[in-house]
XYZ file of C-alpha atoms in Angstrom:
563
model
C -0.038 0.093 0.063
C 1.121 3.526 -0.577
C 2.328 5.495 2.425
C 2.411 9.343 2.423
C 2.195 10.330 6.397
C 3.594 7.315 8.246
C 7.246 6.681 8.748
C 9.216 5.162 6.076
C 13.006 4.662 5.867
C 13.067 6.334 2.144
C 11.729 9.709 3.506
C 15.774 10.330 3.566
C 15.859 10.388 -0.141
C 14.378 13.661 -0.740
C 16.836 15.316 1.766
C 20.000 13.623 0.178
C 18.958 14.491 -3.369
C 18.903 18.328 -2.037
C 21.328 19.065 0.624
C 24.166 16.609 -0.932
C 23.143 17.339 -4.653
C 26.546 17.512 -5.498
C 28.271 16.264 -2.733
C 29.394 12.559 -2.005
C 27.060 10.563 0.128
C 28.834 7.266 -0.684
C 32.567 6.259 -0.745
C 33.398 2.728 -1.237
C 36.744 2.094 -2.694
C 37.209 4.117 -5.950
C 33.593 4.526 -6.334
C 31.860 7.828 -5.278
C 28.576 8.830 -5.461
C 26.666 11.955 -5.001
C 23.391 12.519 -3.472
C 21.854 12.792 -6.807
C 23.501 9.844 -8.096
C 22.598 7.764 -4.924
C 19.029 8.401 -5.159
C 18.827 7.647 -8.871
C 20.646 4.205 -8.025
C 17.893 3.416 -5.600
C 15.043 4.742 -7.812
C 16.465 2.544 -10.621
C 16.775 -0.565 -8.332
C 13.064 -0.196 -7.078
C 11.979 0.265 -10.811
C 13.530 -2.752 -11.807
C 11.982 -4.771 -8.793
C 8.570 -3.492 -9.677
C 9.198 -4.243 -13.336
C 10.005 -7.617 -12.476
C 7.124 -8.449 -10.544
C 8.153 -7.952 -6.842
C 5.244 -7.941 -4.766
C 4.342 -5.924 -1.615
C 5.376 -7.903 1.269
C 7.878 -10.180 -0.441
C 11.124 -10.942 1.303
C 14.445 -10.138 -0.349
C 17.596 -11.768 1.223
C 20.658 -9.900 0.959
C 24.118 -11.760 1.644
C 27.268 -9.376 0.889
C 29.923 -7.479 2.370
C 29.762 -3.824 3.047
C 29.344 -1.268 -0.083
C 27.471 1.505 -1.302
C 25.261 -0.908 -3.373
C 24.228 -2.491 -0.146
C 22.644 0.616 1.074
C 20.849 1.085 -2.044
C 19.549 -2.322 -1.923
C 18.263 -1.860 1.560
C 16.348 1.328 0.497
C 15.267 -0.089 -3.116
C 13.455 -2.893 -1.374
C 11.730 -1.035 1.302
C 10.744 1.689 -1.609
C 8.600 -0.874 -3.327
C 7.232 -2.246 -0.286
C 9.167 -5.242 0.094
C 11.291 -6.883 3.128
C 14.933 -6.868 3.455
C 16.244 -9.897 5.112
C 20.258 -9.157 5.607
C 21.933 -12.612 6.183
C 25.166 -12.982 7.757
C 27.990 -13.780 5.323
C 30.034 -15.600 8.400
C 27.075 -18.116 8.859
C 27.673 -21.848 8.294
C 25.854 -23.504 5.411
C 23.393 -25.003 8.085
C 22.643 -21.457 9.638
C 21.952 -19.790 6.258
C 19.772 -22.723 5.129
C 17.739 -22.315 8.411
C 17.331 -18.478 7.957
C 16.400 -18.842 4.336
C 13.772 -21.319 5.043
C 12.415 -19.482 8.032
C 11.759 -16.207 6.041
C 11.336 -17.928 2.373
C 12.480 -14.921 0.408
C 11.690 -14.834 -3.434
C 15.190 -13.304 -4.043
C 18.291 -13.552 -3.196
C 21.055 -10.812 -3.922
C 24.348 -11.883 -3.305
C 28.346 -11.080 -4.091
C 31.194 -13.311 -4.237
C 30.932 -13.887 -0.372
C 28.434 -16.552 -0.367
C 28.800 -18.503 -3.822
C 29.493 -21.548 -1.978
C 25.980 -21.077 -0.194
C 24.569 -20.918 -3.428
C 25.882 -23.562 -5.187
C 24.895 -25.916 -2.467
C 21.183 -24.098 -2.315
C 20.796 -25.173 -5.928
C 21.326 -28.684 -5.054
C 19.228 -28.734 -2.378
C 16.308 -26.911 -3.798
C 14.379 -23.976 -2.680
C 11.101 -23.658 -4.216
C 10.302 -20.096 -2.840
C 13.080 -18.815 -4.328
C 12.331 -17.179 -7.815
C 15.265 -14.831 -8.727
C 18.855 -14.469 -7.947
C 20.850 -11.211 -8.294
C 24.373 -10.990 -8.113
C 25.454 -7.566 -6.662
C 28.553 -6.852 -8.605
C 29.087 -8.100 -12.232
C 30.607 -11.706 -11.814
C 33.558 -12.530 -13.745
C 31.576 -14.962 -16.057
C 28.149 -13.067 -17.002
C 27.244 -15.917 -19.015
C 27.173 -18.436 -15.982
C 23.869 -19.776 -15.230
C 24.559 -19.654 -11.142
C 23.039 -16.160 -11.361
C 20.051 -15.226 -13.348
C 20.295 -11.310 -12.881
C 23.004 -8.760 -12.638
C 22.370 -5.140 -10.988
C 23.188 -3.631 -14.481
C 20.688 -5.781 -15.979
C 17.966 -4.977 -13.323
C 18.304 -1.272 -12.998
C 16.015 0.857 -14.814
C 16.621 4.688 -15.949
C 15.281 6.892 -13.024
C 13.966 10.289 -13.904
C 15.049 13.228 -12.031
C 11.382 14.428 -11.800
C 10.096 10.877 -10.860
C 7.929 11.425 -7.485
C 9.033 9.462 -4.573
C 5.994 7.281 -4.044
C 7.082 4.654 -1.977
C 5.162 1.741 -0.383
C 4.992 -0.271 2.838
C 4.582 -3.727 3.633
C 1.865 -5.128 6.502
C 2.438 -3.901 9.807
C 4.952 -1.339 8.400
C 7.976 -4.182 8.183
C 11.004 -2.899 6.933
C 13.825 -5.439 7.597
C 14.061 -9.004 9.358
C 17.028 -8.673 11.094
C 18.564 -12.112 12.533
C 19.670 -12.796 16.155
C 21.304 -15.680 17.366
C 20.253 -14.921 20.845
C 21.577 -17.594 23.488
C 20.537 -20.569 21.342
C 22.659 -20.150 18.427
C 19.749 -20.685 16.031
C 19.071 -17.351 13.926
C 15.888 -16.022 14.784
C 14.311 -13.132 12.534
C 13.235 -9.925 14.140
C 10.806 -7.947 12.203
C 11.786 -4.205 12.433
C 9.517 -1.822 11.319
C 10.115 1.635 9.702
C 8.682 3.511 12.592
C 11.375 1.497 14.906
C 14.192 2.701 12.456
C 13.071 5.951 12.077
C 12.694 6.913 15.748
C 15.830 4.967 16.624
C 17.645 7.250 14.035
C 16.207 10.088 15.310
C 17.662 9.156 19.009
C 21.081 8.815 17.829
C 21.076 11.897 15.830
C 19.671 13.692 19.166
C 21.932 11.729 21.687
C 25.207 11.294 19.634
C 24.945 14.398 17.545
C 25.056 13.186 13.947
C 24.734 15.718 11.290
C 25.230 16.635 7.755
C 28.828 17.237 8.124
C 29.750 13.847 9.283
C 31.948 11.517 7.669
C 30.835 8.159 8.955
C 32.886 5.006 8.851
C 31.094 1.767 8.277
C 32.765 -0.619 10.840
C 30.110 -2.853 11.764
C 28.379 -5.209 9.238
C 25.073 -4.102 7.389
C 23.729 -7.516 8.527
C 23.696 -6.498 12.109
C 21.043 -4.294 13.666
C 24.162 -2.032 14.900
C 25.163 -1.324 11.501
C 21.829 -1.055 10.067
C 20.595 1.436 12.666
C 23.240 3.618 12.528
C 23.351 3.765 8.742
C 19.853 4.968 8.710
C 20.759 7.606 10.993
C 23.489 9.114 9.037
C 21.123 8.633 5.935
C 18.428 10.869 7.827
C 21.130 13.129 8.917
C 22.462 13.576 5.331
C 26.137 12.470 6.162
C 28.730 10.905 4.312
C 29.282 7.121 4.476
C 32.428 5.271 4.068
C 32.178 1.919 3.393
C 34.828 -0.733 3.588
C 33.877 -4.488 2.999
C 34.378 -5.527 6.356
C 36.085 -4.401 9.760
C 40.046 -4.687 9.828
C 41.834 -2.426 11.845
C 44.366 -1.419 9.215
C 41.934 -0.490 6.588
C 39.542 1.388 9.277
C 42.685 3.259 10.090
C 43.522 4.165 6.457
C 39.926 5.137 5.974
C 40.281 7.517 9.169
C 43.631 9.000 8.001
C 42.901 9.487 4.323
C 39.230 10.548 4.393
C 38.962 12.468 7.604
C 36.345 10.317 9.327
C 34.604 11.990 11.955
C 32.128 9.190 13.350
C 32.433 5.739 13.622
C 30.868 2.814 16.050
C 32.766 0.107 17.809
C 32.549 -2.924 20.172
C 35.490 -3.585 22.785
C 37.434 -5.921 20.549
C 37.487 -3.381 17.462
C 38.462 -0.934 19.653
C 41.289 -2.548 20.969
C 42.475 -3.567 17.525
C 42.209 -0.117 16.501
C 44.335 1.111 19.600
C 46.846 -1.568 19.200
C 47.649 -0.810 15.541
C 47.727 3.140 16.212
C 50.501 2.718 19.014
C 52.792 1.348 16.026
C 51.876 4.303 13.956
C 54.644 7.359 14.146
C 52.019 10.077 12.720
C 48.534 9.586 13.881
C 46.196 12.158 11.897
C 43.024 10.691 12.902
C 42.729 12.263 16.224
C 42.347 15.560 14.687
C 39.001 14.679 12.787
C 37.349 11.856 14.834
C 34.637 13.743 16.788
C 31.870 11.012 17.729
C 32.650 7.208 18.715
C 29.630 5.031 19.748
C 30.505 1.766 21.479
C 27.991 -1.401 21.816
C 28.319 -5.003 22.485
C 29.887 -4.472 25.945
C 31.395 -2.008 28.239
C 34.859 -0.737 27.404
C 37.301 -1.203 30.065
C 38.684 1.688 31.973
C 42.201 1.330 30.507
C 40.695 1.269 26.995
C 38.517 4.244 27.676
C 41.740 6.145 28.427
C 43.534 5.132 25.224
C 40.362 5.885 23.287
C 40.682 9.433 24.837
C 44.324 9.773 24.438
C 44.275 8.822 20.654
C 41.007 10.544 19.870
C 41.103 13.433 22.029
C 38.613 15.504 20.237
C 35.851 12.852 20.231
C 32.957 12.334 22.316
C 32.866 8.979 23.477
C 29.689 7.195 24.304
C 28.648 3.565 25.048
C 24.897 2.065 24.190
C 23.162 -1.139 25.667
C 20.432 -2.614 23.243
C 19.294 -5.727 21.426
C 18.292 -6.526 17.924
C 14.556 -6.643 19.114
C 14.462 -3.428 20.063
C 16.207 -1.724 16.850
C 19.562 -1.171 18.755
C 20.182 1.077 21.498
C 17.820 1.543 24.423
C 20.151 3.426 26.686
C 23.263 5.633 26.406
C 26.207 6.618 28.717
C 28.798 9.258 27.844
C 32.249 8.259 28.993
C 33.938 11.050 27.833
C 33.120 14.720 26.378
C 35.866 16.752 25.320
C 33.911 20.079 25.905
C 34.511 19.032 29.614
C 38.001 19.296 31.363
C 39.629 16.295 30.180
C 41.585 15.430 33.083
C 38.985 15.678 35.734
C 36.291 14.125 33.576
C 38.574 11.258 33.113
C 39.102 10.912 36.644
C 35.482 11.126 37.129
C 35.059 8.045 34.840
C 37.481 5.827 36.456
C 36.043 6.731 39.921
C 32.510 5.884 38.605
C 33.555 2.564 36.925
C 35.594 1.619 40.359
C 32.446 2.311 42.088
C 30.473 0.134 40.015
C 32.595 -2.780 40.657
C 33.058 -2.322 44.522
C 29.689 -1.006 45.852
C 27.584 -3.011 43.081
C 29.648 -6.426 42.422
C 29.320 -7.393 38.871
C 26.567 -4.682 38.033
C 27.729 -2.367 35.129
C 26.121 0.971 34.262
C 24.705 1.474 30.778
C 23.332 4.868 31.129
C 20.082 6.387 30.885
C 17.219 5.448 28.450
C 16.811 7.714 25.321
C 13.921 9.881 25.598
C 11.188 7.939 23.834
C 12.367 4.573 25.583
C 10.110 3.162 28.500
C 11.743 0.749 30.832
C 10.581 -1.061 33.768
C 12.096 -3.551 36.431
C 9.910 -6.504 37.486
C 11.430 -8.188 40.503
C 10.508 -11.676 41.802
C 11.943 -11.117 45.265
C 12.651 -8.172 47.841
C 15.905 -7.714 45.727
C 16.041 -4.174 43.886
C 17.355 -6.420 40.563
C 14.776 -7.789 38.431
C 13.741 -8.391 34.710
C 14.244 -5.493 32.476
C 11.369 -4.753 30.015
C 10.573 -2.229 27.608
C 7.778 -0.935 25.393
C 7.385 1.840 22.637
C 7.987 2.299 18.970
C 11.327 0.878 18.883
C 10.112 -2.819 19.600
C 10.096 -5.178 17.302
C 6.853 -6.294 15.357
C 7.733 -9.788 16.386
C 9.796 -12.824 15.316
C 9.182 -13.451 11.647
C 6.487 -16.370 11.538
C 5.901 -16.521 15.105
C 3.354 -15.224 17.459
C 4.767 -11.788 18.916
C 7.096 -12.257 21.811
C 5.206 -11.327 25.381
C 6.427 -10.933 28.600
C 6.116 -13.996 30.942
C 3.429 -12.468 33.094
C 0.094 -11.322 31.815
C 0.106 -7.915 33.080
C 3.239 -7.262 31.425
C 1.791 -8.228 27.767
C 2.384 -4.959 26.125
C 6.016 -4.990 27.083
C 8.903 -6.936 25.701
C 11.234 -9.074 28.182
C 14.786 -8.198 27.187
C 16.153 -11.253 29.100
C 18.311 -8.943 30.829
C 18.325 -8.759 34.879
C 19.360 -5.248 36.165
C 18.210 -2.341 38.188
C 17.525 1.539 37.886
C 18.997 3.802 40.426
C 17.437 7.063 41.726
C 19.165 9.159 38.820
C 17.517 7.157 36.287
C 20.886 5.225 35.271
C 20.383 1.264 34.248
C 22.508 -1.141 35.782
C 23.063 -4.569 34.404
C 23.790 -7.829 36.231
C 23.169 -10.602 33.524
C 20.859 -12.609 31.580
C 17.908 -14.175 32.961
C 18.521 -17.351 31.092
C 22.071 -17.968 32.303
C 20.738 -17.755 35.727
C 22.227 -20.505 38.587
C 19.775 -21.510 41.214
C 22.098 -22.657 44.074
C 20.927 -23.359 47.685
C 17.547 -21.551 46.958
C 19.626 -18.422 45.830
C 19.821 -16.731 42.380
C 23.463 -16.204 40.751
C 24.126 -14.307 37.610
C 27.130 -15.668 35.879
C 28.104 -12.226 34.547
C 28.360 -10.993 38.091
C 30.985 -13.293 38.918
C 32.892 -13.235 35.613
C 32.986 -9.192 36.253
C 34.987 -9.981 39.773
C 37.221 -12.479 38.284
C 38.201 -11.085 35.028
C 39.941 -8.119 36.928
C 42.521 -10.449 38.197
C 45.730 -9.447 35.608
C 46.414 -13.179 35.126
C 42.664 -14.161 33.455
C 42.308 -13.497 30.058
C 38.730 -15.182 29.654
C 36.175 -16.507 31.794
C 32.812 -18.331 31.889
C 30.821 -19.133 34.591
C 28.110 -22.024 34.572
C 25.931 -24.014 36.894
C 26.576 -27.607 37.225
C 23.905 -30.195 38.791
C 24.637 -30.770 42.419
C 22.211 -33.063 44.791
C 22.797 -30.575 47.677
C 22.689 -27.174 46.217
C 20.622 -28.005 42.713
C 23.209 -26.243 40.948
C 27.064 -25.875 42.005
C 28.876 -22.564 40.633
C 31.785 -23.493 38.547
C 34.268 -21.067 36.853
C 36.048 -21.803 33.370
C 39.357 -19.641 33.366
C 41.617 -18.588 30.501
C 45.162 -17.903 31.438
C 46.873 -15.173 30.196
C 50.435 -15.743 28.223
C 53.232 -16.396 30.651
C 50.768 -17.259 33.543
C 50.841 -20.633 34.943
C 48.064 -22.634 36.752
C 48.943 -24.282 40.358
C 46.847 -26.312 42.483
C 47.927 -24.282 45.238
C 49.342 -20.930 46.225
C 53.053 -22.043 46.174
C 54.739 -24.225 43.869
C 58.316 -25.001 44.313
C 58.724 -25.929 40.557
C 58.089 -22.232 39.307
C 60.891 -19.339 40.063
C 58.628 -16.725 39.168
C 55.944 -16.712 42.002
C 54.110 -13.423 40.605
C 53.048 -15.296 37.480
C 51.153 -18.287 39.243
C 47.367 -18.395 39.361
C 45.315 -20.530 41.626
C 41.846 -21.528 42.730
C 42.962 -20.038 46.250
C 44.179 -16.785 44.802
C 40.576 -16.325 42.794
C 38.777 -17.098 46.105
C 40.601 -14.660 47.874
C 39.776 -12.038 45.020
C 36.225 -12.681 45.352
C 36.473 -12.376 49.074
C 38.159 -8.810 48.618
C 35.587 -7.633 46.116
C 32.975 -8.583 48.486
C 31.244 -11.251 46.237
C 28.681 -12.788 48.314
C 29.341 -16.021 49.678
C 26.978 -18.379 47.617
C 28.460 -16.701 44.245
C 31.812 -17.621 44.990
C 32.568 -20.592 42.232
C 33.245 -23.794 44.283
C 35.149 -25.317 41.544
C 37.864 -23.839 38.945
C 38.377 -25.132 35.916
C 41.441 -24.069 33.534
C 40.073 -23.750 29.844
C 42.941 -23.818 27.083
C 41.171 -23.195 24.216
C 38.597 -20.747 22.713
C 35.193 -20.416 24.274
C 32.526 -21.572 21.806
C 30.827 -18.461 20.266
C 27.803 -18.000 17.903
C 28.799 -16.150 14.539
C 27.598 -12.953 15.866
C 30.035 -13.159 18.683
C 27.620 -14.383 21.751
C 28.920 -16.975 24.123
C 27.245 -20.416 23.608
C 27.194 -20.788 27.637
C 25.227 -24.172 27.623
C 27.698 -25.337 25.239
C 30.558 -24.664 27.782
C 28.287 -26.298 30.463
C 27.562 -29.478 28.428
C 31.570 -30.029 27.783
C 32.548 -29.391 31.545
C 29.911 -31.976 32.465
C 31.071 -34.517 30.304
C 34.659 -33.664 30.766
C 34.920 -33.399 34.464
C 34.913 -37.190 35.397
C 38.365 -37.347 33.410
C 39.722 -33.993 33.591
C 38.553 -32.100 36.696
C 40.608 -29.149 36.849
C 42.052 -28.727 32.963
C 39.774 -28.480 29.440
């Protein structure tokens, strides 16, 4: 159906065609497009899709690396009333097939990153798939693998062509996949209104504007990458697109193209800082003004490094999830308009306070102005389930009944699955995930709280806490510990075979750390296990805690303290 007054992500096109008429909107390698050229590209694709016979509400799957064409496709699909379903190019064939079967797209748009998938898809057969489009021209255009290319699909767009876009049922715009804690991709249906309202929040809080030169560090198949991309499109900024994040290419782009803003997760920031340290000259510190961190809090030392190498940048951290179209809360970690030294000292004090006064709880800031949150506690504790409602919440999981809170009185609210509290100033504090909760001796233990304490030891590089079945306690708290390089595990505090006693770590030492940090007694692990490999993760970087638990259970009888 036509949409003249409701929210729609293609409403940014009019602004781009005027404000950035002759200025670059996208830069991808050697390819630069002005606002006029970008809008023409979107309209040309939209015209081709309509002529091909794409119907309102049809799903189009996208699997490709970041590029200007990817952005054009997202908008063109929405323009004709279709629903884009970005697929993660890092998925296994099984995950990709699972996601495809869930959303049943009529078209798959891809590049060279997923040709393996397509060859296997052809063998197995997908009756719902009608068209295949190669985003870039393949080396062999006569190949039968791909029915269409962008060049054959696009139609000439008239400059005077009216922007009459359409919307799908329920205002659905994008199906964004999240692996959650199960590992199986689930498609969260995100509406136009959610994307628009979250974009406006980022523009207001982060401060994006038409002068911004935004570097795409996050993949456009993730909600963080999509949401920030929409914010920059609405603000009228310029997009710098690199195929995927690599510290070297990101730093080169910042240096050469005078990037003003980008988003990170802690691992990205760590890689960027590490590489900057090796450079004799670093020009990026002059241009970068806004950095938004997500996917976990930044350690204090990393905050200090970020402010050192990006002294003019406002540094913020956000907490959110795919089902809420990205960010729910924002926390300003550093603002260069304030006194640098005193403000940084204030950050350090606050973060230390969070670890000492509220063990394991992490402050994630205040909700954005349009976000409504509430805490539902099952006991007398001030901690409870975090619920949210509003226009930012997903329509529902694709093909499933809309997710509701577990309590009937909370049916209008989305249960985030997180446990936390809100202080008197309106700041949200996170403790952990409700699904990972350990029930021991009638008490609740959230693994993230214990992990936050144990990870403070300099000899610990990684930590995962799980609950194992126990006849007396119901579950017993067990910690799996990864050691840093040059550290050695000992079954006691004193090991005569090791000369360097300062590099020894043991269960007794970690127990003492828990006591010093005032961790409640029943939360302290009963067993410590040395984990000598990588922890299992999903393709979106989330821990597979259940898999760790299963492996510990099956291995403890043979290797009780070493995996």
